[in-house]
Tab-separated table of C-alpha atoms and ligand atoms in Angstrom:
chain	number	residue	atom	x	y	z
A	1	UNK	CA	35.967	-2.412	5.198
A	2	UNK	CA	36.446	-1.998	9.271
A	3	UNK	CA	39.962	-0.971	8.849
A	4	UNK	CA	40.027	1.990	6.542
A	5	UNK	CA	42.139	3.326	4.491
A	6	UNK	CA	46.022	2.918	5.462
A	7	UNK	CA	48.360	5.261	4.796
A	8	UNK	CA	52.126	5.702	5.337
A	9	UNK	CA	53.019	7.394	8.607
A	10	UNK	CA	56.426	9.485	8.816
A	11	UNK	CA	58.757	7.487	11.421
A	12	UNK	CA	58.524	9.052	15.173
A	13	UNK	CA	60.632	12.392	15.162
A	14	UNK	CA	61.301	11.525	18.874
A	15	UNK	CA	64.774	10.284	18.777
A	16	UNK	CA	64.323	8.454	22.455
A	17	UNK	CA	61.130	6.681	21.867
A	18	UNK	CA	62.561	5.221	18.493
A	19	UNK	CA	65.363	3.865	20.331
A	20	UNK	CA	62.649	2.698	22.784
A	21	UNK	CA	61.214	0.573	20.686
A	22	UNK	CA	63.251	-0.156	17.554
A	23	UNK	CA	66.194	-1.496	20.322
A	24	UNK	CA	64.149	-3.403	22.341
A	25	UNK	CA	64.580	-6.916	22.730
A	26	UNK	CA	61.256	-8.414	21.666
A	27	UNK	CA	59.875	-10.605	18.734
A	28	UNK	CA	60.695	-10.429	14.925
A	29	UNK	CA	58.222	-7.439	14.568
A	30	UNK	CA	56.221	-5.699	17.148
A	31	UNK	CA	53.097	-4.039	16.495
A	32	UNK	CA	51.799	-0.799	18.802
A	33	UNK	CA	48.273	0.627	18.518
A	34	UNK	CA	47.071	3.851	20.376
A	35	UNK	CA	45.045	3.931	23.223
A	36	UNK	CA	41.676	4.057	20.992
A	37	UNK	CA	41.733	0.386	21.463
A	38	UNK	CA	42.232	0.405	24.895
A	39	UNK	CA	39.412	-0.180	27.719
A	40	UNK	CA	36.727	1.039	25.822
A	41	UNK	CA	37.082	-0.886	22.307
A	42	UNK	CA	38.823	-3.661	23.907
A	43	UNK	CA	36.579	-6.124	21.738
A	44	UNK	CA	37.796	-4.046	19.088
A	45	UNK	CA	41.513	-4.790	20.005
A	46	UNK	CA	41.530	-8.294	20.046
A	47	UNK	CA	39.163	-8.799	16.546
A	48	UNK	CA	42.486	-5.946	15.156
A	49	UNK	CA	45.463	-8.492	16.182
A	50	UNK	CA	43.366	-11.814	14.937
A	51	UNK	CA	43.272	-9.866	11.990
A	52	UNK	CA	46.854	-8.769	11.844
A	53	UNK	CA	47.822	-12.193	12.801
A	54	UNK	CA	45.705	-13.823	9.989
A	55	UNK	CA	48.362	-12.114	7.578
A	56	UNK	CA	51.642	-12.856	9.468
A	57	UNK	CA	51.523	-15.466	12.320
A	58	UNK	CA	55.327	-13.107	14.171
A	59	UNK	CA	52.701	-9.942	14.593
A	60	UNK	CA	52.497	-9.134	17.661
A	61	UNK	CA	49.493	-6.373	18.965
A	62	UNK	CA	50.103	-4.469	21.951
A	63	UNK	CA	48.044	-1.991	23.073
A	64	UNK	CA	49.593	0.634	25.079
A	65	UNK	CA	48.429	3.626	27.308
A	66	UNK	CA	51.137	4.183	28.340
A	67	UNK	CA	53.808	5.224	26.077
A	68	UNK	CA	54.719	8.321	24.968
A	69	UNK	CA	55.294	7.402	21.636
A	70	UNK	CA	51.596	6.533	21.064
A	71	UNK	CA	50.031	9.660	23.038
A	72	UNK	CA	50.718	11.668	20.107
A	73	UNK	CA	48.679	9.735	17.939
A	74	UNK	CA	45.677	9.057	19.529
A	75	UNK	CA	41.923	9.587	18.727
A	76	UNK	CA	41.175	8.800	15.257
A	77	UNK	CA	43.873	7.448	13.972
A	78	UNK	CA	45.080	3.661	14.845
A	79	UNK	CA	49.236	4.027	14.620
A	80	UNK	CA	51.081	0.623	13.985
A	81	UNK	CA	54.837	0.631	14.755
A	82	UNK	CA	56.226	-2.391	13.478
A	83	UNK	CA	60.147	-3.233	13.816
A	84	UNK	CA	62.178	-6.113	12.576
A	85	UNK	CA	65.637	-7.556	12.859
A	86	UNK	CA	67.952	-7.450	10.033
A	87	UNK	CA	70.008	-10.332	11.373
A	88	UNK	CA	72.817	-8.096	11.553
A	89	UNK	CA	74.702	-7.136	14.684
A	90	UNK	CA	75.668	-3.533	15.511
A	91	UNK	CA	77.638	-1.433	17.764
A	92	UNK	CA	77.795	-3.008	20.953
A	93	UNK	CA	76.293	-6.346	20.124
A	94	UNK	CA	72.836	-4.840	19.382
A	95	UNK	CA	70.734	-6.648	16.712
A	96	UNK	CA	70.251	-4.030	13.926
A	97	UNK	CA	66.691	-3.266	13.228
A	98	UNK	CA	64.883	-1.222	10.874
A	99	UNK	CA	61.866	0.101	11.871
A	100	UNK	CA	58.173	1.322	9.837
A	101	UNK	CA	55.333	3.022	11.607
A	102	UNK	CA	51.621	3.351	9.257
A	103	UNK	CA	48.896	4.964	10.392
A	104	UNK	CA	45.305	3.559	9.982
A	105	UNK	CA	42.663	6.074	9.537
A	106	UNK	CA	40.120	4.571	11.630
A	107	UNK	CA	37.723	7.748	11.982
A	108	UNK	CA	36.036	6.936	8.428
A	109	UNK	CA	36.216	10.933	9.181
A	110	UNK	CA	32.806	11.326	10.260
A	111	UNK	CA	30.968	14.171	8.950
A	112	UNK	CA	28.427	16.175	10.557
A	113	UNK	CA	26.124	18.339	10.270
A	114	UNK	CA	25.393	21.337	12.315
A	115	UNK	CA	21.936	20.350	12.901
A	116	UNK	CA	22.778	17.554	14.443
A	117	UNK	CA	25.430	18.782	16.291
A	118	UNK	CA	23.197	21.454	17.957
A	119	UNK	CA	20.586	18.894	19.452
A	120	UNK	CA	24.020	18.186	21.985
A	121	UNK	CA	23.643	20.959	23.719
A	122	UNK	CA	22.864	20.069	27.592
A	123	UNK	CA	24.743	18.866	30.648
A	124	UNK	CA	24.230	15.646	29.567
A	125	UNK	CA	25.200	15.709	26.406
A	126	UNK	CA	27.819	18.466	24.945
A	127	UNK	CA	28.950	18.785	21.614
A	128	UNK	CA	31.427	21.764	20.766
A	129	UNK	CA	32.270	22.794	16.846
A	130	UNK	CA	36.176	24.236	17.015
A	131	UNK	CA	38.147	24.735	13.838
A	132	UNK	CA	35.873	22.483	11.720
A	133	UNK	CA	35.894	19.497	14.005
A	134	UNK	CA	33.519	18.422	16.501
A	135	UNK	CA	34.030	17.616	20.009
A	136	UNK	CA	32.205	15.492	22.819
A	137	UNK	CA	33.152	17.751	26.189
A	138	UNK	CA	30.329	16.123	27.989
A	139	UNK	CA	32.993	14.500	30.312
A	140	UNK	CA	35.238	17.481	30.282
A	141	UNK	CA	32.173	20.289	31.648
A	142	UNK	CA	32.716	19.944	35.177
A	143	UNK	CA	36.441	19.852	34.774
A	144	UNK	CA	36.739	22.713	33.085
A	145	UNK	CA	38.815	25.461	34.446
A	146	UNK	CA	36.423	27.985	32.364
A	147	UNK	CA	33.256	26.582	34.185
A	148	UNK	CA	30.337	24.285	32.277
A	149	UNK	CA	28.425	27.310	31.327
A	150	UNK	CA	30.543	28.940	28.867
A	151	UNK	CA	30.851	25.388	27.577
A	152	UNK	CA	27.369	25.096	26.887
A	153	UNK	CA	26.647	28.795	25.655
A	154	UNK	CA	28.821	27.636	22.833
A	155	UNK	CA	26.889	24.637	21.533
A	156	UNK	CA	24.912	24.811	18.452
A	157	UNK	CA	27.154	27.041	16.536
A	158	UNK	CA	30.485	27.509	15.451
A	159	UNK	CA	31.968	27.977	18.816
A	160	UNK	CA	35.951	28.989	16.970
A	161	UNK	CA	36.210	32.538	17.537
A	162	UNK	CA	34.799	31.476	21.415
A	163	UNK	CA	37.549	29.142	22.039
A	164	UNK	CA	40.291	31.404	20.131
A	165	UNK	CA	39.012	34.435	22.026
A	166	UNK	CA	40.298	33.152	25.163
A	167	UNK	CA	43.516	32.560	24.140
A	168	UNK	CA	43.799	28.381	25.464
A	169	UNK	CA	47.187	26.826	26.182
A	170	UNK	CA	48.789	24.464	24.059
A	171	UNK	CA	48.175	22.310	27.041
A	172	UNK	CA	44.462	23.008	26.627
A	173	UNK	CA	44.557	22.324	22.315
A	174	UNK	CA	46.640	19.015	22.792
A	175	UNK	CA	43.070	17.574	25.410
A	176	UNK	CA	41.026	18.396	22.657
A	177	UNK	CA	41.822	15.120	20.476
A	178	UNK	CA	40.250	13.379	23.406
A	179	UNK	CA	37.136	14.703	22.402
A	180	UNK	CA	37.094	14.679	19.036
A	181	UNK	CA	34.314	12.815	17.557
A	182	UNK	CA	34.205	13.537	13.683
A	183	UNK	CA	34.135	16.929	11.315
A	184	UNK	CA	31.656	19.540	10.950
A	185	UNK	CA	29.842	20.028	7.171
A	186	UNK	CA	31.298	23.587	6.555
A	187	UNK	CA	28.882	23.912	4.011
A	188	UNK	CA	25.890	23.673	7.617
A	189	UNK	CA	27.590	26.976	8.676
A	190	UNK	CA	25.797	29.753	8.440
A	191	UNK	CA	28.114	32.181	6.732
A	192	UNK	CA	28.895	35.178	9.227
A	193	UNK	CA	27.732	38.550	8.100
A	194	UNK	CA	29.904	41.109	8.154
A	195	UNK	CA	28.736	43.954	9.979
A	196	UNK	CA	28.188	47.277	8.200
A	197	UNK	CA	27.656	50.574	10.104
A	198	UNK	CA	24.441	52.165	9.211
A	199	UNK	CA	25.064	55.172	6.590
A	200	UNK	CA	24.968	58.784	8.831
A	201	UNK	CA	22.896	61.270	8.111
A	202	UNK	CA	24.475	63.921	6.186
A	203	UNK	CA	24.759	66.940	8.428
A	204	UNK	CA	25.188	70.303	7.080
A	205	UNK	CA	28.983	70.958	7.598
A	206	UNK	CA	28.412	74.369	6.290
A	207	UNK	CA	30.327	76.372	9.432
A	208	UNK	CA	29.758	79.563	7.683
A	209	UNK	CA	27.833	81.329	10.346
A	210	UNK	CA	30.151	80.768	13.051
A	211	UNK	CA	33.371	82.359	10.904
A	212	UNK	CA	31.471	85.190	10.465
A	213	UNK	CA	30.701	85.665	13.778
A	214	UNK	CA	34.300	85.112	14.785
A	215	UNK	CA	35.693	87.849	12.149
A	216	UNK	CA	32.845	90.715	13.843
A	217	UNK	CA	33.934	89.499	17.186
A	218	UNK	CA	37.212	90.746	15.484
A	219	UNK	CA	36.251	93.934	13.369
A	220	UNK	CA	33.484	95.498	15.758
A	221	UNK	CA	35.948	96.259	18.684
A	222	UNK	CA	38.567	97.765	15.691
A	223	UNK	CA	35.678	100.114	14.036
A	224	UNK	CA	34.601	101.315	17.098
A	225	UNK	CA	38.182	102.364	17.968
A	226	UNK	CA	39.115	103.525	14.304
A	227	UNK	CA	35.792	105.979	14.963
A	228	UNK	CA	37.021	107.173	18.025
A	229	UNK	CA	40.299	108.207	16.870
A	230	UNK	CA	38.314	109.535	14.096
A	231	UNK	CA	36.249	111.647	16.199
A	232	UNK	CA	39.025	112.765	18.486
A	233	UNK	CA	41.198	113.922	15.233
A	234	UNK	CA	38.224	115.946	14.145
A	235	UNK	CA	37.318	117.484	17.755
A	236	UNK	CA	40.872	118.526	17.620
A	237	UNK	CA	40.988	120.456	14.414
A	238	UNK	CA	37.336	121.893	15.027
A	239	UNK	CA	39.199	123.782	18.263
A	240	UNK	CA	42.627	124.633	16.721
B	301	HEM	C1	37.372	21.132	23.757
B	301	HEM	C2	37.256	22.400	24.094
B	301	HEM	C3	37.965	23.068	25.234
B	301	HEM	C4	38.994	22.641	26.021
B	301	HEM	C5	39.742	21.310	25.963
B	301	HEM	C6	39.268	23.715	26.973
B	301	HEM	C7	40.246	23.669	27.941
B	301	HEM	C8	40.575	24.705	28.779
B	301	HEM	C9	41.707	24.731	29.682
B	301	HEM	C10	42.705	23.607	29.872
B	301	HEM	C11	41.695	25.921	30.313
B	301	HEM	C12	42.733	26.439	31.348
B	301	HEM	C13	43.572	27.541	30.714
B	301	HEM	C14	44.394	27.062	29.544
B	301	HEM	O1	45.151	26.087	29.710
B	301	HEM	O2	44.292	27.668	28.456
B	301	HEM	C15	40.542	26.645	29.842
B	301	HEM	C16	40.155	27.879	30.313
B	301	HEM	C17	39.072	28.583	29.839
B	301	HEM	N1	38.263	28.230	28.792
B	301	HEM	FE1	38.329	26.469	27.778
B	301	HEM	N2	38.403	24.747	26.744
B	301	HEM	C18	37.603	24.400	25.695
B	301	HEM	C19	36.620	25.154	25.106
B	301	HEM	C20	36.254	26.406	25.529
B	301	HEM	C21	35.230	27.215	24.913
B	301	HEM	C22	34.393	26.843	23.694
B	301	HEM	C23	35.138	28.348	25.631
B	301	HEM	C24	34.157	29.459	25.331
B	301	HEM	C25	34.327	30.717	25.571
B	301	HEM	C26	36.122	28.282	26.710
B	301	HEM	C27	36.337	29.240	27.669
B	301	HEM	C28	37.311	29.217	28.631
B	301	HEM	C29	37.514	30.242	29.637
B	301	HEM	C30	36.660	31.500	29.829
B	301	HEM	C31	38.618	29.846	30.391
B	301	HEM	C32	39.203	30.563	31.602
B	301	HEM	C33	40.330	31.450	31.148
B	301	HEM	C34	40.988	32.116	32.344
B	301	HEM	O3	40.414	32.118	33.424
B	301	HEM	O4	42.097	32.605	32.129
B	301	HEM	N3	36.777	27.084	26.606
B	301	HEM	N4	39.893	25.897	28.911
């Protein structure tokens, strides 16, 4: 089915933008969806709320750029906020609402394989493999503060150690969703392998020579001087 699977989304963490939205003013239940469906699948948006509406005639699909409560959960993943009024009145007047977020996995989590990531590997066309997904930078080369052509020396392989090498900015992870197009077949991979240092040759170590050498460097100088004193002893009692 188009949809895909649905699955139950934690509620936003971001205190402000669930008062944004669970406070607001607006019909029985309200119905957010990220910017996937924006511009680009705009078709897309419109067959998504007929659909929605099929089931309950009060939903209400708006697609947003602009909040910041969706740009967290953009690229593959469709995020539905819904809220609804208990009918109750709260603090200040305020209808009391109670609010549900799900997230629909929309990616079908495409898989890949690293053959045919590697045939996107031009100007035209540039696929990267980071952390096990993949990612369309094709509109991103000329952009990018690191230049194009460290971009495209890291197609056709697994371009991790690349991107972590550089140490990016959390400002530079949190673009990447905007490029994600699907996940990369680990099994593709061509296990890295681990470099081994060729075996030495075994040297003789033997230093026995030179010790030897040291030790008459030592002893020839002290004979010589022993004979002397020798000599000089004997000269001495030959005359007395
Ligand atoms: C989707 C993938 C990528 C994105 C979104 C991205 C984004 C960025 C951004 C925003 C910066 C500015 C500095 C920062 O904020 O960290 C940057 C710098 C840089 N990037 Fe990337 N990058 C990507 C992939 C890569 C890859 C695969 C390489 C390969 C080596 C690379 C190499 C560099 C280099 C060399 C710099 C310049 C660092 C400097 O001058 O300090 N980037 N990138």
């Amino acid at each position: 089915m188009w949809l895909g699977s649905v699955r139950q989304a934690p509620l936003p963490t971001n205190q402000t933008d669930y008062d944004w939205w669970a406070l607001r003013p607006t019909p029985t239940i309200q119905l957010y969806c990220s910017s996937i469906l924006s511009s680009s699948s705009s078709s897309f948006a419109i067959s998504l709320s007929l659909f929605l509406s099929s089931l309950d005639p009060k939903l209400l699909l708006l697609a947003s750029r602009s909040s910041s409560l969706l740009s967290s959960h953009l690229s593959s993943h469709l995020l539905v906020v819904a809220s609804w009024d208990l009918g109750e009145r709260g603090a200040g007047g305020r209808s009391k609402r109670r609010a549900r977020s799900i997230k629909i996995n929309m990616s079908n989590n495409k898989v890949l394989t690293l053959e045919e990531v590697s045939k996107h590997n031009t100007k035209d066309d540039c696929w990267l493999i980071i952390g096990g997904k993949v990612y369309n930078v094709t509109k991103f080369l000329e952009d990018h503060p690191g230049g194009d052509d460290v971009l495209l020396s890291s197609t056709a392989k697994d371009a991790t150690d690349d991107f972590e090498d550089v140490g990016h900015s959390t400002t530079a992870r949190a673009m990447m969703d905007e490029y994600y197009v699907g996940d990369i077949d680990a099994t593709t991979i061509p296990t890295k392998v681990k470099y081994t240092p060729p075996k030495q040759p075994h040297y003789n170590q033997d230093k026995t020579p030179e010790f030897i050498i040291k030790i008459l460097q030592f002893l020839v100088p002290l004979a010589i001087l022993g004979l002397a004193v020798a000599v000089r002893i004997y000269t001495k009692s030959e005359s007395a």
